[in-house]
Amino acid sequence: KAGVTQTPRYLIKTRGQQVTLSCSPISGHRSVSWYQQTPGQGLQFLFEYFSETQRNKGNFPGRFSGRQFSNSRSEMNVSTLELGDSALYLCASSFGDKNEKLFFGSGTQLSVL
Amino acid sequence: GDSVTQMEGPVTLSEEAFLTINCTYTATGYPSLFWYVQYPGEGLQLLLKATKADDKGSNKGFEATYRKETTSFHLEKGSVQVSDSAVYFCALSSGSARQLTFGSGTQLTVLP
C-alpha cells in the first residue's frame, strides 16, 4: 500500500513568488492535514481538509491556502513568499476520525531566498 | 490555548540504557495524547497514543501513561537500541479539533 506522497521534495523560490505543494494521501483516506516544521517554531498546524471541505484552520496568514480534490489529493499554496516561510511542509492523511493515527509524508523542503 | 512542553534535548545514551523523555501538557477538557517519532529525512510516524486518563500506550518497547493529575505523558523505554536514534515529539488533540499540537521535539542519539 503506497504511503503519503508529497511533491516536490525540494523547492527553492525567491521572495514575492508563490508556490504550490502537492500531497497524495493513502488510498481510501479522505482527510488531509498540513503542518509547517521550522527549527524555531517547531511543528505548527496549517489546515485540514475532509471530502473537499476545510474543517480546521491554524493561525497562519491568508497567504497560506489549500484545497482538496475529489480524489482526496490536496494542494497548498503560499503567495507572496517571505524569508520566514522557509520550512519543511508536511502533509498527513487519515480516514478523518478524531484521535486516529495520522500518516505523514516525507515533506517538501521549501527554501525562500 | 493548548500547549505541550517537552524535555529539552539533545539526549545521548549508550545502548541498553533506560530512556525517559518528559512531556507535560496544558489543554481544555480531556485531550488525547500521542508520541510521534521522526527519523532523518522522513516524516513523522505514530509511536503510541492514549485517549483517556490512566491509559498506557505501548509499542516497540516504548511506553507512556496518561497522567491527568500531573498533566503528563512521559515516554519510557527500558533498553534503547542504536536504531532508536531519532527525534521524538509529544502531541495532543483536544475537543472536537482534528489537529495536533506538538511539543518542540527531543533529539535522541544512542551510541553503540
Coordinates of N, CA and C in Angstrom, one line a residue:
Chain A
K1 N 0.9 -1.2 0.0 CA 0.0 0.0 0.0 C 0.9 1.2 0.0
A2 N 0.7 2.1 -1.0 CA 1.6 3.3 -1.1 C 1.3 4.2 0.1
G3 N 2.4 4.9 0.5 CA 2.2 5.9 1.6 C 1.8 7.2 1.1
V4 N 1.9 8.2 2.0 CA 1.6 9.6 1.6 C 2.7 10.1 0.7
T5 N 2.4 10.7 -0.4 CA 3.4 11.2 -1.3 C 3.3 12.7 -1.5
Q6 N 4.4 13.3 -1.2 CA 4.5 14.8 -1.4 C 5.5 15.1 -2.5
T7 N 5.0 16.1 -3.3 CA 5.9 16.6 -4.4 C 5.8 18.1 -4.4
P8 N 6.9 18.7 -4.8 CA 8.3 18.1 -5.0 C 8.9 17.9 -3.6
R9 N 10.0 17.3 -3.6 CA 10.8 17.0 -2.3 C 11.5 18.3 -1.9
Y10 N 12.0 19.0 -2.8 CA 12.8 20.2 -2.5 C 12.3 21.3 -3.5
L11 N 12.3 22.5 -3.0 CA 11.9 23.7 -3.8 C 12.7 24.9 -3.3
I12 N 13.1 25.7 -4.3 CA 13.8 26.9 -4.0 C 13.1 28.0 -4.7
K13 N 12.7 29.0 -4.0 CA 11.9 30.2 -4.5 C 12.6 31.5 -4.0
T14 N 12.2 32.6 -4.6 CA 12.6 33.9 -4.1 C 11.5 34.6 -3.5
R15 N 11.8 35.6 -2.7 CA 10.8 36.4 -2.0 C 9.8 37.0 -3.0
G16 N 8.5 37.0 -2.7 CA 7.5 37.6 -3.6 C 6.9 36.6 -4.5
Q17 N 7.5 35.5 -4.7 CA 6.9 34.5 -5.6 C 5.8 33.7 -4.9
Q18 N 5.2 32.9 -5.6 CA 4.2 32.0 -5.0 C 4.6 30.5 -5.3
V19 N 4.1 29.6 -4.5 CA 4.4 28.2 -4.6 C 3.2 27.3 -4.4
T20 N 3.2 26.2 -5.0 CA 2.2 25.2 -4.8 C 2.8 23.9 -4.5
L21 N 2.4 23.3 -3.4 CA 2.9 22.0 -3.0 C 1.7 21.0 -3.1
S22 N 2.1 19.7 -3.4 CA 1.1 18.7 -3.7 C 1.2 17.5 -2.7
C23 N 0.1 16.9 -2.4 CA 0.1 15.8 -1.5 C -0.9 14.8 -1.9
S24 N -0.5 13.5 -2.1 CA -1.4 12.4 -2.5 C -1.5 11.5 -1.2
P25 N -2.7 11.4 -0.7 CA -2.9 10.6 0.6 C -2.9 9.2 0.3
I26 N -2.9 8.4 1.3 CA -3.1 6.9 1.2 C -4.4 6.6 0.6
S27 N -4.5 5.7 -0.2 CA -5.8 5.3 -0.9 C -6.8 5.0 0.2
G28 N -8.0 5.7 0.0 CA -9.1 5.5 0.9 C -9.2 6.5 2.0
H29 N -8.1 7.2 2.2 CA -8.1 8.3 3.2 C -8.8 9.5 2.7
R30 N -9.7 10.2 3.5 CA -10.4 11.3 3.0 C -10.0 12.6 3.7
S31 N -9.1 12.5 4.7 CA -8.7 13.7 5.4 C -7.2 13.9 5.1
V32 N -6.9 15.2 4.8 CA -5.5 15.6 4.6 C -5.2 16.8 5.4
S33 N -4.2 16.8 6.2 CA -3.8 17.9 7.0 C -2.4 18.4 6.6
W34 N -2.1 19.6 6.8 CA -0.8 20.2 6.5 C -0.2 20.8 7.8
Y35 N 1.1 20.6 7.9 CA 1.8 21.2 9.0 C 3.1 21.8 8.5
Q36 N 3.5 22.9 9.2 CA 4.8 23.6 8.9 C 5.8 23.2 10.0
Q37 N 7.0 22.8 9.6 CA 8.0 22.5 10.6 C 9.2 23.4 10.4
T38 N 9.6 24.2 11.4 CA 10.8 25.0 11.4 C 11.6 24.8 12.6
P39 N 12.9 25.0 12.6 CA 13.7 24.9 13.8 C 13.2 25.8 14.9
G40 N 12.7 27.0 14.6 CA 12.4 27.9 15.7 C 11.0 27.7 16.2
Q41 N 10.0 27.4 15.4 CA 8.6 27.3 15.8 C 8.2 25.9 15.9
G42 N 9.0 24.9 15.5 CA 8.6 23.5 15.6 C 7.5 23.2 14.6
L43 N 6.6 22.3 15.0 CA 5.5 21.8 14.1 C 4.3 22.6 14.4
Q44 N 3.7 23.3 13.4 CA 2.5 24.0 13.6 C 1.5 23.6 12.5
F45 N 0.2 23.5 13.0 CA -0.9 23.1 12.1 C -1.3 24.2 11.2
L46 N -1.4 23.9 9.9 CA -1.9 24.8 8.9 C -3.4 24.7 8.7
F47 N -3.8 23.6 8.2 CA -5.2 23.3 7.9 C -5.5 21.9 7.7
E48 N -6.8 21.5 7.7 CA -7.2 20.1 7.5 C -8.4 20.2 6.5
Y49 N -8.3 19.3 5.5 CA -9.4 19.1 4.6 C -10.0 17.7 4.7
F50 N -11.3 17.7 4.5 CA -12.0 16.4 4.5 C -13.1 16.5 3.5
S51 N -13.1 15.5 2.5 CA -14.0 15.5 1.4 C -14.2 16.9 0.8
E52 N -13.1 17.5 0.5 CA -13.0 18.7 -0.3 C -13.4 20.0 0.5
T53 N -13.6 19.8 1.8 CA -14.0 20.9 2.6 C -13.0 21.2 3.7
Q54 N -12.7 22.5 3.9 CA -11.7 22.8 5.0 C -12.5 22.7 6.3
R55 N -12.0 21.8 7.2 CA -12.6 21.6 8.5 C -12.0 22.4 9.6
N56 N -10.7 22.5 9.6 CA -9.9 23.2 10.6 C -8.9 24.1 10.0
K57 N -8.6 25.2 10.6 CA -7.5 26.1 10.1 C -6.7 26.6 11.3
G58 N -5.4 26.6 11.1 CA -4.5 27.1 12.1 C -4.3 28.6 12.0
N59 N -3.4 29.1 12.8 CA -3.2 30.5 12.9 C -2.1 31.0 12.0
F60 N -2.4 31.0 10.7 CA -1.5 31.4 9.7 C -2.2 32.5 8.8
P61 N -1.4 33.4 8.2 CA -2.0 34.5 7.4 C -2.7 33.9 6.2
G62 N -3.5 34.8 5.6 CA -4.2 34.4 4.4 C -3.4 34.0 3.2
R63 N -2.1 34.3 3.2 CA -1.2 33.9 2.1 C -1.1 32.4 2.0
F64 N -1.5 31.7 3.1 CA -1.4 30.3 3.1 C -2.8 29.8 2.8
S65 N -3.0 29.0 1.7 CA -4.3 28.5 1.4 C -4.1 27.0 0.9
G66 N -5.2 26.4 0.8 CA -5.2 25.0 0.4 C -6.5 24.6 -0.3
R67 N -6.5 23.4 -0.9 CA -7.7 22.8 -1.4 C -7.5 21.3 -1.5
Q68 N -8.7 20.7 -1.7 CA -8.7 19.2 -1.8 C -9.6 18.9 -3.0
F69 N -9.1 17.9 -3.7 CA -9.8 17.5 -4.9 C -10.7 16.3 -4.6
S70 N -11.5 15.9 -5.6 CA -12.5 14.8 -5.3 C -11.8 13.5 -5.1
N71 N -10.6 13.4 -5.6 CA -9.8 12.1 -5.3 C -9.0 12.2 -4.0
S72 N -9.3 13.2 -3.2 CA -8.6 13.4 -1.9 C -7.2 14.0 -2.0
R73 N -6.7 14.1 -3.2 CA -5.4 14.8 -3.3 C -5.5 16.2 -2.9
S74 N -4.5 16.7 -2.3 CA -4.5 18.1 -1.8 C -3.4 18.9 -2.3
E75 N -3.6 20.2 -2.4 CA -2.5 21.2 -2.7 C -2.6 22.3 -1.6
M76 N -1.4 22.8 -1.3 CA -1.4 24.0 -0.5 C -0.6 25.1 -1.3
N77 N -1.0 26.3 -1.2 CA -0.4 27.4 -1.9 C 0.1 28.5 -0.9
V78 N 1.2 29.0 -1.2 CA 1.7 30.1 -0.4 C 2.0 31.3 -1.4
S79 N 1.3 32.4 -1.2 CA 1.6 33.5 -2.1 C 2.5 34.5 -1.5
T80 N 3.1 35.4 -2.3 CA 4.0 36.4 -1.8 C 4.9 35.9 -0.7
L81 N 5.8 35.0 -1.2 CA 6.6 34.3 -0.2 C 7.5 35.3 0.6
E82 N 7.7 34.9 1.8 CA 8.6 35.7 2.7 C 9.8 34.7 3.1
L83 N 10.9 35.3 3.6 CA 12.0 34.5 4.0 C 11.6 33.6 5.1
G84 N 10.7 34.0 6.0 CA 10.3 33.2 7.1 C 9.4 32.0 6.7
D85 N 9.0 31.9 5.5 CA 8.2 30.8 5.0 C 9.1 29.6 4.7
S86 N 10.4 29.8 4.8 CA 11.3 28.6 4.6 C 11.1 27.6 5.7
A87 N 10.8 26.4 5.3 CA 10.3 25.4 6.2 C 10.2 24.0 5.5
L88 N 10.0 23.0 6.4 CA 9.6 21.7 5.8 C 8.1 21.6 6.0
Y89 N 7.4 21.4 4.9 CA 5.9 21.3 4.9 C 5.5 19.9 4.8
L90 N 4.8 19.4 5.9 CA 4.4 18.0 6.0 C 2.9 17.9 5.8
C91 N 2.6 16.9 5.0 CA 1.2 16.5 4.8 C 0.9 15.2 5.5
A92 N -0.3 15.1 6.1 CA -0.7 13.8 6.7 C -2.1 13.4 6.3
S93 N -2.3 12.2 6.2 CA -3.6 11.7 5.8 C -4.2 10.7 6.8
S94 N -5.5 10.6 6.8 CA -6.2 9.7 7.7 C -7.6 9.5 7.1
F95 N -8.4 8.6 7.8 CA -9.7 8.4 7.4 C -10.6 9.6 7.8
G96 N -10.2 10.3 8.8 CA -10.9 11.5 9.2 C -11.5 11.5 10.5
D97 N -11.4 10.4 11.3 CA -12.0 10.3 12.6 C -11.0 11.0 13.6
K98 N -11.6 11.5 14.7 CA -10.9 12.2 15.7 C -10.0 11.2 16.4
N99 N -8.8 11.6 16.8 CA -7.8 10.7 17.6 C -7.2 9.6 16.8
E100 N -7.5 9.4 15.6 CA -6.9 8.3 14.9 C -5.5 8.6 14.4
K101 N -4.8 7.6 14.0 CA -3.4 7.7 13.6 C -3.3 8.6 12.3
L102 N -2.4 9.5 12.3 CA -2.1 10.2 11.1 C -0.9 9.6 10.4
F103 N -0.9 9.5 9.1 CA 0.2 9.0 8.3 C 0.8 10.2 7.6
F104 N 2.1 10.4 7.9 CA 2.8 11.6 7.4 C 3.6 11.3 6.1
G105 N 3.7 12.2 5.2 CA 4.6 12.1 4.1 C 6.0 12.6 4.5
S106 N 7.0 12.5 3.6 CA 8.3 12.9 3.9 C 8.5 14.4 3.9
G107 N 7.6 15.1 3.3 CA 7.6 16.6 3.3 C 8.2 17.2 2.1
T108 N 7.9 18.5 2.0 CA 8.6 19.3 0.9 C 9.4 20.4 1.6
Q109 N 10.7 20.4 1.3 CA 11.6 21.4 2.0 C 11.6 22.6 1.1
L110 N 11.0 23.7 1.6 CA 10.9 24.9 0.8 C 12.0 25.9 1.4
S111 N 12.8 26.4 0.5 CA 13.8 27.5 0.8 C 13.4 28.7 0.0
V112 N 13.3 29.8 0.8 CA 12.9 31.1 0.2 C 14.2 32.0 0.3
L113 N 14.7 32.4 -0.9 CA 15.9 33.3 -0.9 C 15.6 34.7 -1.1
Chain B
G1 N -4.6 28.7 25.3 CA -4.7 27.6 24.4 C -4.0 26.4 24.7
D2 N -4.1 25.4 23.9 CA -3.4 24.1 24.2 C -1.9 24.3 24.0
S3 N -1.1 23.6 24.8 CA 0.4 23.6 24.6 C 1.0 22.3 25.2
V4 N 2.1 22.0 24.6 CA 2.9 20.8 25.1 C 4.3 21.2 25.4
T5 N 4.8 20.8 26.5 CA 6.2 21.1 26.9 C 7.0 19.8 27.0
Q6 N 8.0 19.8 26.2 CA 8.9 18.6 26.2 C 10.2 18.9 26.8
M7 N 10.8 17.8 27.3 CA 12.2 17.8 27.8 C 13.1 18.3 26.7
E8 N 14.0 19.3 27.1 CA 14.9 19.8 26.1 C 16.0 18.7 25.7
G9 N 16.4 18.7 24.5 CA 17.4 17.8 24.1 C 18.7 18.5 23.9
P10 N 19.7 17.9 23.2 CA 19.6 16.5 22.8 C 19.9 15.6 23.9
V11 N 19.5 14.3 23.8 CA 19.7 13.3 24.8 C 20.6 12.3 24.1
T12 N 21.7 11.9 24.8 CA 22.6 10.9 24.3 C 22.8 9.8 25.3
L13 N 22.5 8.6 24.9 CA 22.6 7.4 25.7 C 23.4 6.3 25.1
S14 N 23.9 5.5 26.0 CA 24.5 4.2 25.5 C 23.5 3.2 25.2
E15 N 23.8 2.3 24.3 CA 22.9 1.2 24.0 C 22.6 0.4 25.3
E16 N 21.3 0.0 25.4 CA 20.7 -0.7 26.6 C 20.5 0.1 27.8
A17 N 20.7 1.4 27.7 CA 20.3 2.3 28.8 C 18.8 2.6 28.8
F18 N 18.4 3.1 30.0 CA 17.0 3.4 30.2 C 16.7 4.8 29.7
L19 N 15.6 4.9 29.0 CA 15.2 6.2 28.4 C 13.9 6.8 29.1
T20 N 14.0 8.1 29.4 CA 12.8 8.8 29.8 C 12.8 10.1 29.1
I21 N 11.8 10.5 28.4 CA 11.6 11.8 27.8 C 10.3 12.4 28.4
N22 N 10.5 13.5 29.1 CA 9.4 14.1 29.8 C 8.5 14.9 28.9
C23 N 7.2 14.9 29.2 CA 6.2 15.6 28.4 C 5.1 16.0 29.3
T24 N 4.8 17.3 29.4 CA 3.6 17.8 30.1 C 2.8 18.7 29.2
Y25 N 1.5 18.8 29.5 CA 0.6 19.5 28.6 C -0.3 20.4 29.4
T26 N -0.9 21.3 28.6 CA -2.0 22.2 29.0 C -3.1 22.1 28.0
A27 N -4.3 21.8 28.4 CA -5.3 21.7 27.4 C -6.7 21.9 28.1
T28 N -7.7 22.3 27.3 CA -9.0 22.3 27.8 C -9.6 21.0 27.7
G29 N -10.4 20.6 28.6 CA -11.1 19.3 28.5 C -10.2 18.1 28.7
Y30 N -10.4 17.1 28.0 CA -9.7 15.8 28.1 C -9.0 15.5 26.8
P31 N -7.8 15.9 26.6 CA -7.2 15.7 25.3 C -6.8 14.2 25.1
S32 N -6.5 13.9 23.9 CA -5.8 12.6 23.6 C -4.4 12.9 23.4
L33 N -3.5 12.0 23.8 CA -2.1 12.2 23.8 C -1.3 11.3 22.9
F34 N -0.3 11.7 22.3 CA 0.4 11.0 21.3 C 1.9 11.2 21.4
W35 N 2.7 10.1 21.0 CA 4.1 10.3 20.8 C 4.4 9.9 19.3
Y36 N 5.0 10.8 18.6 CA 5.4 10.6 17.2 C 7.0 10.6 17.2
V37 N 7.5 9.8 16.2 CA 8.9 9.7 16.0 C 9.3 10.1 14.6
Q38 N 10.4 10.9 14.4 CA 10.8 11.3 13.1 C 12.3 10.9 12.9
Y39 N 12.5 10.0 11.9 CA 13.8 9.5 11.5 C 14.3 10.5 10.5
P40 N 15.7 10.6 10.4 CA 16.3 11.6 9.5 C 15.7 11.5 8.0
G41 N 15.3 12.6 7.5 CA 14.8 12.7 6.1 C 13.4 12.1 5.9
E42 N 12.7 11.8 7.0 CA 11.4 11.2 6.9 C 10.3 12.0 7.6
G43 N 9.1 11.7 7.3 CA 8.0 12.3 8.0 C 7.8 11.7 9.4
L44 N 6.8 12.1 10.1 CA 6.6 11.6 11.4 C 5.8 10.2 11.4
Q45 N 6.1 9.4 12.3 CA 5.3 8.1 12.5 C 4.8 8.1 13.9
L46 N 3.5 7.6 14.0 CA 2.9 7.5 15.3 C 3.6 6.3 16.0
L47 N 4.1 6.6 17.3 CA 4.7 5.6 18.1 C 3.7 5.0 19.0
L48 N 2.9 5.8 19.7 CA 1.9 5.3 20.6 C 0.9 6.4 21.0
K49 N -0.2 6.0 21.5 CA -1.2 7.0 21.9 C -2.0 6.6 23.1
A50 N -2.6 7.5 23.8 CA -3.6 7.2 24.9 C -4.7 8.2 24.8
T51 N -5.9 7.8 24.9 CA -7.0 8.7 24.7 C -7.8 9.0 26.0
K52 N -7.5 8.4 27.1 CA -8.1 8.8 28.4 C -7.2 8.6 29.6
A53 N -7.5 9.2 30.7 CA -6.7 9.1 31.9 C -6.4 7.7 32.3
D54 N -5.1 7.5 32.7 CA -4.6 6.2 33.2 C -4.4 5.2 32.1
D55 N -4.7 5.5 30.8 CA -4.4 4.6 29.7 C -2.9 4.6 29.6
K56 N -2.4 3.4 29.2 CA -1.0 3.2 28.8 C -0.9 2.9 27.4
G57 N -0.1 3.7 26.6 CA 0.1 3.4 25.2 C 1.5 2.7 25.2
S58 N 1.6 1.7 24.3 CA 2.9 1.0 24.2 C 3.1 0.5 22.8
N59 N 4.4 0.4 22.4 CA 4.7 0.0 21.0 C 6.3 -0.1 21.0
K60 N 6.7 -1.2 20.4 CA 8.2 -1.4 20.2 C 9.0 -1.2 21.4
G61 N 8.5 -1.6 22.6 CA 9.2 -1.4 23.8 C 9.1 -0.1 24.5
F62 N 8.5 0.9 23.8 CA 8.2 2.2 24.4 C 6.9 2.2 25.1
E63 N 6.8 2.9 26.2 CA 5.5 3.1 26.9 C 5.3 4.5 27.4
A64 N 4.1 4.9 27.5 CA 3.8 6.2 28.1 C 2.4 6.1 28.8
T65 N 2.2 6.6 30.0 CA 1.0 6.6 30.7 C 0.4 8.0 30.8
Y66 N -0.9 8.1 30.5 CA -1.7 9.3 30.6 C -2.0 9.6 32.0
R67 N -1.3 10.7 32.6 CA -1.5 11.0 34.0 C -2.2 12.3 34.0
K68 N -3.5 12.3 34.3 CA -4.3 13.5 34.3 C -3.9 14.4 35.5
E69 N -3.6 13.8 36.7 CA -3.3 14.5 37.9 C -2.1 15.4 37.8
T70 N -1.1 14.9 37.0 CA 0.1 15.7 36.8 C 0.2 16.2 35.3
T71 N -0.8 16.1 34.6 CA -0.9 16.5 33.2 C 0.4 16.1 32.4
S72 N 0.7 14.8 32.5 CA 2.0 14.4 31.9 C 1.8 13.1 31.1
F73 N 2.7 12.9 30.2 CA 2.7 11.7 29.3 C 4.1 11.4 28.9
H74 N 4.9 11.0 29.9 CA 6.3 10.7 29.8 C 6.6 9.5 29.0
L75 N 7.5 9.5 28.1 CA 7.9 8.4 27.2 C 9.0 7.6 27.9
E76 N 8.9 6.3 28.0 CA 10.0 5.5 28.6 C 10.3 4.2 27.7
K77 N 11.5 3.8 27.8 CA 11.9 2.5 27.2 C 13.0 1.9 28.1
G78 N 12.9 0.7 28.4 CA 13.8 0.0 29.3 C 15.2 -0.2 28.8
S79 N 15.4 -0.4 27.5 CA 16.7 -0.7 26.9 C 16.7 -0.2 25.5
V80 N 17.4 1.0 25.3 CA 17.4 1.6 24.0 C 18.4 0.9 23.0
Q81 N 18.1 1.0 21.7 CA 19.0 0.5 20.7 C 19.5 1.6 19.8
V82 N 20.5 1.4 19.1 CA 21.1 2.4 18.2 C 20.0 2.8 17.2
S83 N 19.2 1.9 16.8 CA 18.1 2.2 15.8 C 17.0 3.1 16.4
D84 N 17.0 3.3 17.7 CA 16.0 4.2 18.3 C 16.4 5.7 18.1
S85 N 17.6 6.0 17.6 CA 18.1 7.3 17.4 C 17.1 8.1 16.4
A86 N 16.6 9.2 16.9 CA 15.5 9.9 16.1 C 15.1 11.1 16.9
V87 N 14.2 11.9 16.4 CA 13.6 13.0 17.1 C 12.2 12.5 17.6
Y88 N 11.9 12.7 18.8 CA 10.6 12.3 19.4 C 9.7 13.5 19.7
F89 N 8.5 13.4 19.3 CA 7.6 14.5 19.5 C 6.4 14.1 20.4
C90 N 6.1 14.8 21.4 CA 4.8 14.6 22.2 C 3.8 15.5 21.6
A91 N 2.5 15.1 21.5 CA 1.5 15.9 20.9 C 0.1 15.6 21.5
L92 N -0.8 16.5 21.4 CA -2.1 16.3 21.9 C -3.2 16.8 20.9
S93 N -4.4 16.3 21.0 CA -5.5 16.8 20.3 C -6.6 16.9 21.3
S94 N -7.4 18.0 21.3 CA -8.4 18.3 22.3 C -9.7 18.7 21.7
G95 N -10.8 18.5 22.4 CA -12.1 18.9 21.9 C -12.4 18.2 20.7
S96 N -13.1 19.0 19.8 CA -13.5 18.4 18.5 C -12.5 18.6 17.4
A97 N -11.4 19.2 17.8 CA -10.4 19.6 16.8 C -9.7 18.3 16.3
R98 N -9.5 18.3 15.0 CA -8.8 17.2 14.4 C -7.4 17.7 14.0
Q99 N -6.7 18.3 14.9 CA -5.4 18.9 14.7 C -4.5 18.5 15.9
L100 N -3.3 18.4 15.6 CA -2.3 18.1 16.7 C -1.6 19.3 17.1
T101 N -1.4 19.5 18.4 CA -0.5 20.5 19.0 C 0.8 19.7 19.4
F102 N 1.9 20.1 18.9 CA 3.2 19.3 19.1 C 4.1 20.1 20.1
G103 N 4.8 19.3 20.8 CA 6.0 19.8 21.6 C 7.1 20.1 20.7
S104 N 8.2 20.6 21.2 CA 9.3 21.1 20.4 C 10.2 19.9 19.9
G105 N 10.0 18.7 20.4 CA 10.8 17.6 19.9 C 12.0 17.4 20.8
T106 N 12.4 16.2 20.9 CA 13.6 15.8 21.7 C 14.5 14.9 20.8
Q107 N 15.7 15.3 20.5 CA 16.6 14.6 19.7 C 17.3 13.5 20.6
L108 N 17.2 12.2 20.2 CA 17.8 11.1 20.9 C 18.9 10.5 20.0
T109 N 20.1 10.4 20.6 CA 21.1 9.7 20.0 C 21.6 8.5 20.9
V110 N 21.6 7.3 20.3 CA 22.0 6.1 21.1 C 23.3 5.7 20.5
L111 N 24.3 5.6 21.3 CA 25.7 5.2 20.9 C 25.9 3.7 21.2
P112 N 26.6 3.0 20.3 CA 26.8 1.6 20.5 C 27.9 1.3 21.6

